[in-house]
Amino acid sequence: MNILLAIVGAISQGVLWGLMTLGVYITFKILDFPDMTVDGSFALGGAVSAILVVKGVNPWIAILPAMCAGMIAGAVTGLLHTKVKIPGILAGILTMLALYSINVRIQGQANIPLLGERTVISTLGEVVKTSTNNLALIIGLIISVGIVAVLYWFFGTELGSSIRATGNNEYMVRALGVNTDKMKIIGLMLSNALVALSGAFVSQSQGFADVGMGQGAIVIGLASIIIGEVIFGNRFNFAYKLASIIGGSIIYRIIIAVVLQLGMKSTDLKLLTAVIVAIALGIPVMKKKLDQQAKRREA
């Protein structure tokens, strides 16, 4: 019974964290940019959202400044890379380091409790009488469907196609007259806006915002992406790929929840994540080798 409750909670958290995973997918897979800003911008979204909620701002309205803060963080990383010519991975690390101090400044302390405050979960709870996990799941599903639809539309536009093309072949796109620096900055802003959005929802869902809540978010995002691609594959259209990323986030959270219920220490979670990523990366390689061996036998 405890495992079932843990799985339900993991599904709701997986959907909310899936928004962060979509942001990671945009930079790492679409833009081909190793953005390390994620750890900082996730906590930034949580910090901005939490401090506004504590100040009495409507919790839904508090989400918008959180997204704007994430966009600014992404823009800083983009400018450091494109204008100052700092390598992408280092630009992201610099922004991530700076955001830790900024997040502490925003919160005024390391942790902001939201117990007793009006959050997006409690506002929905006034309308729909159900458990907190179910409320978080309802909100997560609605927001996720909306985000996937918007992203599917956006990356089909001329601007979105230019961003995708920049990630595929930057030099060719530049030869066609596209400002690739601008595309990178826009892609990073969009990515970190989604990451901050996820951080805002997660902080309001779990009832607190912490400056360290984004630690390891980039690894979690990559693990979810890999799991989603391995299990659901690259079939159908782009919308299916985006949905599979959220599915990967849910499966990752379920795995973590089940393992914890079976007795694993929370301090071993990073080791478990590393093992999951390694296995997920190895499955396609092993499958390819087995297919090649099968073809040789047939020949």
PDB file of C-alpha atoms in Angstrom:
ATOM      1  CA  MET A   1       0.000   0.000   0.000  1.00  0.00           C
ATOM      2  CA  ASN A   2       2.843   2.382   0.848  1.00  0.00           C
ATOM      3  CA  ILE A   3       4.444   1.646  -2.505  1.00  0.00           C
ATOM      4  CA  LEU A   4       1.191   2.456  -4.333  1.00  0.00           C
ATOM      5  CA  LEU A   5       0.897   5.789  -2.508  1.00  0.00           C
ATOM      6  CA  ALA A   6       4.545   6.517  -3.313  1.00  0.00           C
ATOM      7  CA  ILE A   7       3.931   5.759  -6.992  1.00  0.00           C
ATOM      8  CA  VAL A   8       0.936   8.119  -7.111  1.00  0.00           C
ATOM      9  CA  GLY A   9       3.037  10.864  -5.556  1.00  0.00           C
ATOM     10  CA  ALA A  10       5.890  10.080  -7.963  1.00  0.00           C
ATOM     11  CA  ILE A  11       3.589  10.429 -10.968  1.00  0.00           C
ATOM     12  CA  SER A  12       2.395  13.880  -9.874  1.00  0.00           C
ATOM     13  CA  GLN A  13       5.965  15.028  -9.199  1.00  0.00           C
ATOM     14  CA  GLY A  14       7.138  13.467 -12.453  1.00  0.00           C
ATOM     15  CA  VAL A  15       4.671  15.555 -14.463  1.00  0.00           C
ATOM     16  CA  LEU A  16       5.761  18.792 -12.736  1.00  0.00           C
ATOM     17  CA  TRP A  17       9.453  17.956 -13.138  1.00  0.00           C
ATOM     18  CA  GLY A  18       8.671  17.024 -16.733  1.00  0.00           C
ATOM     19  CA  LEU A  19       8.357  20.728 -17.539  1.00  0.00           C
ATOM     20  CA  MET A  20      11.991  21.119 -16.491  1.00  0.00           C
ATOM     21  CA  THR A  21      12.896  18.132 -18.649  1.00  0.00           C
ATOM     22  CA  LEU A  22      11.292  19.803 -21.666  1.00  0.00           C
ATOM     23  CA  GLY A  23      13.536  22.811 -21.055  1.00  0.00           C
ATOM     24  CA  VAL A  24      16.604  20.578 -20.916  1.00  0.00           C
ATOM     25  CA  TYR A  25      15.451  18.850 -24.112  1.00  0.00           C
ATOM     26  CA  ILE A  26      15.323  22.174 -25.969  1.00  0.00           C
ATOM     27  CA  THR A  27      18.951  23.029 -25.203  1.00  0.00           C
ATOM     28  CA  PHE A  28      20.623  19.621 -25.243  1.00  0.00           C
ATOM     29  CA  LYS A  29      18.689  17.927 -28.039  1.00  0.00           C
ATOM     30  CA  ILE A  30      17.229  20.669 -30.235  1.00  0.00           C
ATOM     31  CA  LEU A  31      19.790  23.455 -29.852  1.00  0.00           C
ATOM     32  CA  ASP A  32      22.738  21.104 -29.184  1.00  0.00           C
ATOM     33  CA  PHE A  33      23.900  23.401 -26.381  1.00  0.00           C
ATOM     34  CA  PRO A  34      25.253  21.982 -23.069  1.00  0.00           C
ATOM     35  CA  ASP A  35      23.383  24.386 -20.796  1.00  0.00           C
ATOM     36  CA  MET A  36      24.351  24.029 -17.132  1.00  0.00           C
ATOM     37  CA  THR A  37      22.202  27.003 -16.097  1.00  0.00           C
ATOM     38  CA  VAL A  38      19.360  24.607 -15.289  1.00  0.00           C
ATOM     39  CA  ASP A  39      20.401  23.870 -11.693  1.00  0.00           C
ATOM     40  CA  GLY A  40      20.286  27.578 -10.886  1.00  0.00           C
ATOM     41  CA  SER A  41      17.244  28.602 -12.933  1.00  0.00           C
ATOM     42  CA  PHE A  42      15.131  25.797 -11.432  1.00  0.00           C
ATOM     43  CA  ALA A  43      15.794  27.107  -7.928  1.00  0.00           C
ATOM     44  CA  LEU A  44      15.359  30.670  -9.242  1.00  0.00           C
ATOM     45  CA  GLY A  45      11.817  29.896 -10.391  1.00  0.00           C
ATOM     46  CA  GLY A  46      11.026  28.379  -7.010  1.00  0.00           C
ATOM     47  CA  ALA A  47      12.541  31.326  -5.123  1.00  0.00           C
ATOM     48  CA  VAL A  48      10.726  34.035  -7.102  1.00  0.00           C
ATOM     49  CA  SER A  49       7.412  32.192  -6.926  1.00  0.00           C
ATOM     50  CA  ALA A  50       7.730  31.465  -3.191  1.00  0.00           C
ATOM     51  CA  ILE A  51       8.701  34.982  -2.117  1.00  0.00           C
ATOM     52  CA  LEU A  52       5.806  36.475  -4.096  1.00  0.00           C
ATOM     53  CA  VAL A  53       3.344  33.997  -2.577  1.00  0.00           C
ATOM     54  CA  VAL A  54       4.587  34.872   0.917  1.00  0.00           C
ATOM     55  CA  LYS A  55       4.140  38.563   0.061  1.00  0.00           C
ATOM     56  CA  GLY A  56       0.474  37.899  -0.735  1.00  0.00           C
ATOM     57  CA  VAL A  57       0.608  37.767  -4.542  1.00  0.00           C
ATOM     58  CA  ASN A  58      -1.856  35.435  -6.250  1.00  0.00           C
ATOM     59  CA  PRO A  59       0.011  32.100  -6.643  1.00  0.00           C
ATOM     60  CA  TRP A  60      -0.944  31.804 -10.315  1.00  0.00           C
ATOM     61  CA  ILE A  61       0.270  35.316 -11.065  1.00  0.00           C
ATOM     62  CA  ALA A  62       3.499  34.553  -9.164  1.00  0.00           C
ATOM     63  CA  ILE A  63       4.309  31.941 -11.826  1.00  0.00           C
ATOM     64  CA  LEU A  64       4.763  34.593 -14.530  1.00  0.00           C
ATOM     65  CA  PRO A  65       7.614  36.561 -12.845  1.00  0.00           C
ATOM     66  CA  ALA A  66       9.281  33.219 -12.121  1.00  0.00           C
ATOM     67  CA  MET A  67       9.262  32.395 -15.837  1.00  0.00           C
ATOM     68  CA  CYS A  68      10.555  35.871 -16.694  1.00  0.00           C
ATOM     69  CA  ALA A  69      13.408  35.407 -14.203  1.00  0.00           C
ATOM     70  CA  GLY A  70      14.275  32.117 -15.898  1.00  0.00           C
ATOM     71  CA  MET A  71      14.274  33.829 -19.291  1.00  0.00           C
ATOM     72  CA  ILE A  72      16.700  36.448 -17.993  1.00  0.00           C
ATOM     73  CA  ALA A  73      19.004  33.721 -16.642  1.00  0.00           C
ATOM     74  CA  GLY A  74      18.956  32.003 -20.035  1.00  0.00           C
ATOM     75  CA  ALA A  75      19.651  35.306 -21.791  1.00  0.00           C
ATOM     76  CA  VAL A  76      22.699  35.904 -19.561  1.00  0.00           C
ATOM     77  CA  THR A  77      24.112  32.501 -20.468  1.00  0.00           C
ATOM     78  CA  GLY A  78      23.410  33.173 -24.147  1.00  0.00           C
ATOM     79  CA  LEU A  79      25.092  36.580 -24.069  1.00  0.00           C
ATOM     80  CA  LEU A  80      28.136  35.215 -22.255  1.00  0.00           C
ATOM     81  CA  HIS A  81      28.475  32.585 -24.953  1.00  0.00           C
ATOM     82  CA  THR A  82      27.650  34.578 -28.076  1.00  0.00           C
ATOM     83  CA  LYS A  83      29.015  38.032 -27.209  1.00  0.00           C
ATOM     84  CA  VAL A  84      31.829  37.345 -24.736  1.00  0.00           C
ATOM     85  CA  LYS A  85      32.718  34.117 -26.593  1.00  0.00           C
ATOM     86  CA  ILE A  86      32.825  31.982 -23.451  1.00  0.00           C
ATOM     87  CA  PRO A  87      32.367  28.249 -24.231  1.00  0.00           C
ATOM     88  CA  GLY A  88      28.748  27.168 -23.786  1.00  0.00           C
ATOM     89  CA  ILE A  89      29.269  24.760 -20.916  1.00  0.00           C
ATOM     90  CA  LEU A  90      31.404  27.279 -18.994  1.00  0.00           C
ATOM     91  CA  ALA A  91      28.910  30.100 -19.616  1.00  0.00           C
ATOM     92  CA  GLY A  92      26.168  27.951 -18.101  1.00  0.00           C
ATOM     93  CA  ILE A  93      28.320  27.059 -15.088  1.00  0.00           C
ATOM     94  CA  LEU A  94      29.117  30.730 -14.443  1.00  0.00           C
ATOM     95  CA  THR A  95      25.445  31.688 -14.547  1.00  0.00           C
ATOM     96  CA  MET A  96      24.528  28.733 -12.345  1.00  0.00           C
ATOM     97  CA  LEU A  97      27.109  29.771  -9.727  1.00  0.00           C
ATOM     98  CA  ALA A  98      25.904  33.376  -9.769  1.00  0.00           C
ATOM     99  CA  LEU A  99      22.283  32.270  -9.410  1.00  0.00           C
ATOM    100  CA  TYR A 100      22.980  30.556  -6.097  1.00  0.00           C
ATOM    101  CA  SER A 101      23.861  33.881  -4.488  1.00  0.00           C
ATOM    102  CA  ILE A 102      21.030  35.619  -6.327  1.00  0.00           C
ATOM    103  CA  ASN A 103      18.520  33.044  -5.082  1.00  0.00           C
ATOM    104  CA  VAL A 104      19.686  33.548  -1.488  1.00  0.00           C
ATOM    105  CA  ARG A 105      19.274  37.301  -1.967  1.00  0.00           C
ATOM    106  CA  ILE A 106      15.772  36.858  -3.353  1.00  0.00           C
ATOM    107  CA  GLN A 107      14.644  34.564  -0.554  1.00  0.00           C
ATOM    108  CA  GLY A 108      16.522  36.346   2.205  1.00  0.00           C
ATOM    109  CA  GLN A 109      17.279  32.930   3.683  1.00  0.00           C
ATOM    110  CA  ALA A 110      18.123  29.417   2.545  1.00  0.00           C
ATOM    111  CA  ASN A 111      14.576  28.073   2.823  1.00  0.00           C
ATOM    112  CA  ILE A 112      11.105  29.606   2.551  1.00  0.00           C
ATOM    113  CA  PRO A 113       8.228  27.493   3.971  1.00  0.00           C
ATOM    114  CA  LEU A 114       4.874  27.851   2.230  1.00  0.00           C
ATOM    115  CA  LEU A 115       2.789  25.970   4.790  1.00  0.00           C
ATOM    116  CA  GLY A 116      -0.387  27.907   5.422  1.00  0.00           C
ATOM    117  CA  GLU A 117       0.160  30.082   2.351  1.00  0.00           C
ATOM    118  CA  ARG A 118      -2.201  30.118  -0.597  1.00  0.00           C
ATOM    119  CA  THR A 119      -0.604  28.110  -3.441  1.00  0.00           C
ATOM    120  CA  VAL A 120      -1.752  26.840  -6.831  1.00  0.00           C
ATOM    121  CA  ILE A 121      -2.462  23.498  -5.153  1.00  0.00           C
ATOM    122  CA  SER A 122      -4.621  24.979  -2.398  1.00  0.00           C
ATOM    123  CA  THR A 123      -6.522  27.230  -4.826  1.00  0.00           C
ATOM    124  CA  LEU A 124      -7.457  24.228  -6.973  1.00  0.00           C
ATOM    125  CA  GLY A 125      -8.276  22.321  -3.790  1.00  0.00           C
ATOM    126  CA  GLU A 126     -10.979  24.893  -3.064  1.00  0.00           C
ATOM    127  CA  VAL A 127     -12.733  23.798  -6.247  1.00  0.00           C
ATOM    128  CA  VAL A 128     -11.794  20.103  -6.506  1.00  0.00           C
ATOM    129  CA  LYS A 129     -11.901  18.131  -3.264  1.00  0.00           C
ATOM    130  CA  THR A 130      -9.162  15.512  -3.543  1.00  0.00           C
ATOM    131  CA  SER A 131      -5.672  14.728  -2.243  1.00  0.00           C
ATOM    132  CA  THR A 132      -2.671  16.996  -2.705  1.00  0.00           C
ATOM    133  CA  ASN A 133      -1.001  14.492  -5.019  1.00  0.00           C
ATOM    134  CA  ASN A 134      -4.083  14.330  -7.232  1.00  0.00           C
ATOM    135  CA  LEU A 135      -4.307  18.127  -7.328  1.00  0.00           C
ATOM    136  CA  ALA A 136      -0.642  18.369  -8.360  1.00  0.00           C
ATOM    137  CA  LEU A 137      -1.242  15.721 -11.023  1.00  0.00           C
ATOM    138  CA  ILE A 138      -4.272  17.574 -12.430  1.00  0.00           C
ATOM    139  CA  ILE A 139      -2.359  20.858 -12.618  1.00  0.00           C
ATOM    140  CA  GLY A 140       0.707  19.156 -14.064  1.00  0.00           C
ATOM    141  CA  LEU A 141      -1.243  17.367 -16.788  1.00  0.00           C
ATOM    142  CA  ILE A 142      -3.148  20.487 -17.841  1.00  0.00           C
ATOM    143  CA  ILE A 143      -0.015  22.637 -17.953  1.00  0.00           C
ATOM    144  CA  SER A 144       2.018  19.909 -19.673  1.00  0.00           C
ATOM    145  CA  VAL A 145      -0.556  19.388 -22.430  1.00  0.00           C
ATOM    146  CA  GLY A 146      -0.682  23.147 -22.978  1.00  0.00           C
ATOM    147  CA  ILE A 147       3.122  23.485 -23.057  1.00  0.00           C
ATOM    148  CA  VAL A 148       3.542  20.555 -25.462  1.00  0.00           C
ATOM    149  CA  ALA A 149       0.906  22.061 -27.783  1.00  0.00           C
ATOM    150  CA  VAL A 150       2.590  25.487 -27.710  1.00  0.00           C
ATOM    151  CA  LEU A 151       6.057  24.013 -28.313  1.00  0.00           C
ATOM    152  CA  TYR A 152       4.743  21.874 -31.174  1.00  0.00           C
ATOM    153  CA  TRP A 153       3.273  24.986 -32.776  1.00  0.00           C
ATOM    154  CA  PHE A 154       6.290  27.194 -32.049  1.00  0.00           C
ATOM    155  CA  PHE A 155       8.915  24.843 -33.498  1.00  0.00           C
ATOM    156  CA  GLY A 156       6.829  24.623 -36.649  1.00  0.00           C
ATOM    157  CA  THR A 157       7.079  28.381 -37.199  1.00  0.00           C
ATOM    158  CA  GLU A 158       9.889  30.067 -39.114  1.00  0.00           C
ATOM    159  CA  LEU A 159      11.592  31.162 -35.885  1.00  0.00           C
ATOM    160  CA  GLY A 160      11.265  27.735 -34.276  1.00  0.00           C
ATOM    161  CA  SER A 161      12.525  26.017 -37.410  1.00  0.00           C
ATOM    162  CA  SER A 162      15.537  28.346 -37.419  1.00  0.00           C
ATOM    163  CA  ILE A 163      16.342  27.336 -33.836  1.00  0.00           C
ATOM    164  CA  ARG A 164      16.111  23.646 -34.747  1.00  0.00           C
ATOM    165  CA  ALA A 165      18.247  24.199 -37.832  1.00  0.00           C
ATOM    166  CA  THR A 166      20.843  26.047 -35.740  1.00  0.00           C
ATOM    167  CA  GLY A 167      21.163  22.991 -33.535  1.00  0.00           C
ATOM    168  CA  ASN A 168      21.459  20.677 -36.555  1.00  0.00           C
ATOM    169  CA  ASN A 169      24.021  22.630 -38.561  1.00  0.00           C
ATOM    170  CA  GLU A 170      24.979  26.077 -37.294  1.00  0.00           C
ATOM    171  CA  TYR A 171      27.344  26.892 -40.160  1.00  0.00           C
ATOM    172  CA  MET A 172      24.896  26.017 -42.916  1.00  0.00           C
ATOM    173  CA  VAL A 173      22.134  28.073 -41.302  1.00  0.00           C
ATOM    174  CA  ARG A 174      24.481  31.025 -40.889  1.00  0.00           C
ATOM    175  CA  ALA A 175      25.337  30.801 -44.597  1.00  0.00           C
ATOM    176  CA  LEU A 176      21.609  31.142 -45.330  1.00  0.00           C
ATOM    177  CA  GLY A 177      21.539  34.481 -43.499  1.00  0.00           C
ATOM    178  CA  VAL A 178      20.129  33.384 -40.136  1.00  0.00           C
ATOM    179  CA  ASN A 179      21.557  35.073 -37.041  1.00  0.00           C
ATOM    180  CA  THR A 180      22.592  31.950 -35.121  1.00  0.00           C
ATOM    181  CA  ASP A 181      23.646  33.937 -32.056  1.00  0.00           C
ATOM    182  CA  LYS A 182      20.120  35.287 -31.777  1.00  0.00           C
ATOM    183  CA  MET A 183      18.666  31.793 -32.216  1.00  0.00           C
ATOM    184  CA  LYS A 184      20.850  30.450 -29.396  1.00  0.00           C
ATOM    185  CA  ILE A 185      19.815  33.241 -27.035  1.00  0.00           C
ATOM    186  CA  ILE A 186      16.110  32.738 -27.810  1.00  0.00           C
ATOM    187  CA  GLY A 187      16.442  28.975 -27.353  1.00  0.00           C
ATOM    188  CA  LEU A 188      18.199  29.406 -24.007  1.00  0.00           C
ATOM    189  CA  MET A 189      15.587  31.899 -22.836  1.00  0.00           C
ATOM    190  CA  LEU A 190      12.742  29.552 -23.779  1.00  0.00           C
ATOM    191  CA  SER A 191      14.471  26.583 -22.138  1.00  0.00           C
ATOM    192  CA  ASN A 192      15.173  28.306 -18.842  1.00  0.00           C
ATOM    193  CA  ALA A 193      11.687  29.822 -18.757  1.00  0.00           C
ATOM    194  CA  LEU A 194      10.298  26.262 -18.756  1.00  0.00           C
ATOM    195  CA  VAL A 195      12.832  25.196 -16.126  1.00  0.00           C
ATOM    196  CA  ALA A 196      11.851  28.120 -13.887  1.00  0.00           C
ATOM    197  CA  LEU A 197       8.167  27.339 -14.495  1.00  0.00           C
ATOM    198  CA  SER A 198       8.802  23.815 -13.276  1.00  0.00           C
ATOM    199  CA  GLY A 199      10.673  25.125 -10.239  1.00  0.00           C
ATOM    200  CA  ALA A 200       7.783  27.434  -9.381  1.00  0.00           C
ATOM    201  CA  PHE A 201       5.210  24.635  -9.546  1.00  0.00           C
ATOM    202  CA  VAL A 202       7.409  22.177  -7.645  1.00  0.00           C
ATOM    203  CA  SER A 203       8.074  24.661  -4.826  1.00  0.00           C
ATOM    204  CA  GLN A 204       4.365  25.397  -4.426  1.00  0.00           C
ATOM    205  CA  SER A 205       3.531  21.700  -4.633  1.00  0.00           C
ATOM    206  CA  GLN A 206       6.054  20.553  -2.019  1.00  0.00           C
ATOM    207  CA  GLY A 207       5.323  23.511   0.282  1.00  0.00           C
ATOM    208  CA  PHE A 208       8.729  25.195   0.379  1.00  0.00           C
ATOM    209  CA  ALA A 209      11.456  26.748  -1.755  1.00  0.00           C
ATOM    210  CA  ASP A 210      15.105  25.995  -1.079  1.00  0.00           C
ATOM    211  CA  VAL A 211      18.245  27.426  -2.692  1.00  0.00           C
ATOM    212  CA  GLY A 212      19.525  23.892  -3.205  1.00  0.00           C
ATOM    213  CA  MET A 213      16.347  22.450  -4.713  1.00  0.00           C
ATOM    214  CA  GLY A 214      17.798  22.609  -8.223  1.00  0.00           C
ATOM    215  CA  GLN A 215      20.945  20.674  -7.367  1.00  0.00           C
ATOM    216  CA  GLY A 216      21.326  17.833  -9.838  1.00  0.00           C
ATOM    217  CA  ALA A 217      18.365  19.004 -11.936  1.00  0.00           C
ATOM    218  CA  ILE A 218      20.394  18.813 -15.143  1.00  0.00           C
ATOM    219  CA  VAL A 219      21.260  15.151 -14.483  1.00  0.00           C
ATOM    220  CA  ILE A 220      17.630  14.353 -13.641  1.00  0.00           C
ATOM    221  CA  GLY A 221      16.537  16.064 -16.844  1.00  0.00           C
ATOM    222  CA  LEU A 222      19.014  14.136 -18.993  1.00  0.00           C
ATOM    223  CA  ALA A 223      18.080  10.860 -17.304  1.00  0.00           C
ATOM    224  CA  SER A 224      14.387  11.509 -18.001  1.00  0.00           C
ATOM    225  CA  ILE A 225      15.091  12.360 -21.640  1.00  0.00           C
ATOM    226  CA  ILE A 226      17.119   9.216 -22.188  1.00  0.00           C
ATOM    227  CA  ILE A 227      14.541   7.020 -20.456  1.00  0.00           C
ATOM    228  CA  GLY A 228      11.755   8.558 -22.531  1.00  0.00           C
ATOM    229  CA  GLU A 229      13.634   8.037 -25.792  1.00  0.00           C
ATOM    230  CA  VAL A 230      14.582   4.443 -24.972  1.00  0.00           C
ATOM    231  CA  ILE A 231      11.113   3.357 -23.827  1.00  0.00           C
ATOM    232  CA  PHE A 232       8.878   5.364 -26.164  1.00  0.00           C
ATOM    233  CA  GLY A 233      11.261   5.716 -29.121  1.00  0.00           C
ATOM    234  CA  ASN A 234      11.209   8.391 -31.837  1.00  0.00           C
ATOM    235  CA  ARG A 235       8.031   7.302 -33.564  1.00  0.00           C
ATOM    236  CA  PHE A 236       5.317   9.572 -34.942  1.00  0.00           C
ATOM    237  CA  ASN A 237       5.657  13.359 -34.860  1.00  0.00           C
ATOM    238  CA  PHE A 238       7.441  16.013 -32.806  1.00  0.00           C
ATOM    239  CA  ALA A 239       4.536  16.312 -30.357  1.00  0.00           C
ATOM    240  CA  TYR A 240       4.934  12.607 -29.546  1.00  0.00           C
ATOM    241  CA  LYS A 241       8.632  13.163 -28.813  1.00  0.00           C
ATOM    242  CA  LEU A 242       7.805  16.009 -26.427  1.00  0.00           C
ATOM    243  CA  ALA A 243       5.163  13.913 -24.680  1.00  0.00           C
ATOM    244  CA  SER A 244       7.615  11.004 -24.375  1.00  0.00           C
ATOM    245  CA  ILE A 245      10.010  13.302 -22.504  1.00  0.00           C
ATOM    246  CA  ILE A 246       7.371  13.925 -19.835  1.00  0.00           C
ATOM    247  CA  GLY A 247       6.688  10.183 -19.811  1.00  0.00           C
ATOM    248  CA  GLY A 248      10.380   9.600 -19.165  1.00  0.00           C
ATOM    249  CA  SER A 249      10.261  12.032 -16.245  1.00  0.00           C
ATOM    250  CA  ILE A 250       7.321  10.149 -14.722  1.00  0.00           C
ATOM    251  CA  ILE A 251       9.049   6.778 -15.116  1.00  0.00           C
ATOM    252  CA  TYR A 252      12.241   8.157 -13.551  1.00  0.00           C
ATOM    253  CA  ARG A 253      10.294   9.412 -10.519  1.00  0.00           C
ATOM    254  CA  ILE A 254       8.475   6.085 -10.176  1.00  0.00           C
ATOM    255  CA  ILE A 255      11.781   4.206 -10.193  1.00  0.00           C
ATOM    256  CA  ILE A 256      13.187   6.497  -7.497  1.00  0.00           C
ATOM    257  CA  ALA A 257      10.035   6.190  -5.359  1.00  0.00           C
ATOM    258  CA  VAL A 258       9.929   2.392  -5.563  1.00  0.00           C
ATOM    259  CA  VAL A 259      13.619   2.033  -4.776  1.00  0.00           C
ATOM    260  CA  LEU A 260      13.283   4.301  -1.740  1.00  0.00           C
ATOM    261  CA  GLN A 261      10.303   2.284  -0.526  1.00  0.00           C
ATOM    262  CA  LEU A 262      12.397  -0.874  -0.847  1.00  0.00           C
ATOM    263  CA  GLY A 263      14.926   0.536   1.605  1.00  0.00           C
ATOM    264  CA  MET A 264      17.579   2.406  -0.362  1.00  0.00           C
ATOM    265  CA  LYS A 265      19.082   5.404   1.420  1.00  0.00           C
ATOM    266  CA  SER A 266      18.325   8.834  -0.027  1.00  0.00           C
ATOM    267  CA  THR A 267      22.076   9.538  -0.104  1.00  0.00           C
ATOM    268  CA  ASP A 268      22.432   6.810  -2.752  1.00  0.00           C
ATOM    269  CA  LEU A 269      20.031   8.462  -5.202  1.00  0.00           C
ATOM    270  CA  LYS A 270      22.791  10.112  -7.248  1.00  0.00           C
ATOM    271  CA  LEU A 271      24.477   6.720  -7.659  1.00  0.00           C
ATOM    272  CA  LEU A 272      21.151   5.244  -8.744  1.00  0.00           C
ATOM    273  CA  THR A 273      20.621   8.058 -11.241  1.00  0.00           C
ATOM    274  CA  ALA A 274      24.073   7.456 -12.729  1.00  0.00           C
ATOM    275  CA  VAL A 275      23.307   3.733 -13.068  1.00  0.00           C
ATOM    276  CA  ILE A 276      19.909   4.439 -14.682  1.00  0.00           C
ATOM    277  CA  VAL A 277      21.476   6.815 -17.225  1.00  0.00           C
ATOM    278  CA  ALA A 278      24.268   4.350 -18.009  1.00  0.00           C
ATOM    279  CA  ILE A 279      21.783   1.508 -18.550  1.00  0.00           C
ATOM    280  CA  ALA A 280      19.469   3.683 -20.655  1.00  0.00           C
ATOM    281  CA  LEU A 281      22.400   4.776 -22.830  1.00  0.00           C
ATOM    282  CA  GLY A 282      23.635   1.218 -23.163  1.00  0.00           C
ATOM    283  CA  ILE A 283      20.323  -0.321 -24.223  1.00  0.00           C
ATOM    284  CA  PRO A 284      20.271   1.192 -27.774  1.00  0.00           C
ATOM    285  CA  VAL A 285      23.921   0.179 -28.299  1.00  0.00           C
ATOM    286  CA  MET A 286      23.299  -3.400 -27.160  1.00  0.00           C
ATOM    287  CA  LYS A 287      20.122  -3.579 -29.254  1.00  0.00           C
ATOM    288  CA  LYS A 288      22.038  -2.413 -32.330  1.00  0.00           C
ATOM    289  CA  LYS A 289      24.742  -5.045 -31.768  1.00  0.00           C
ATOM    290  CA  LEU A 290      22.146  -7.790 -31.327  1.00  0.00           C
ATOM    291  CA  ASP A 291      20.389  -6.714 -34.543  1.00  0.00           C
ATOM    292  CA  GLN A 292      23.694  -6.791 -36.425  1.00  0.00           C
ATOM    293  CA  GLN A 293      24.471 -10.259 -35.097  1.00  0.00           C
ATOM    294  CA  ALA A 294      21.003 -11.452 -36.098  1.00  0.00           C
ATOM    295  CA  LYS A 295      21.496 -10.127 -39.646  1.00  0.00           C
ATOM    296  CA  ARG A 296      24.884 -11.874 -39.921  1.00  0.00           C
ATOM    297  CA  ARG A 297      23.339 -15.159 -38.862  1.00  0.00           C
ATOM    298  CA  GLU A 298      20.573 -14.779 -41.445  1.00  0.00           C
ATOM    299  CA  ALA A 299      23.151 -14.005 -44.130  1.00  0.00           C
TER     300      ALA A 299
END
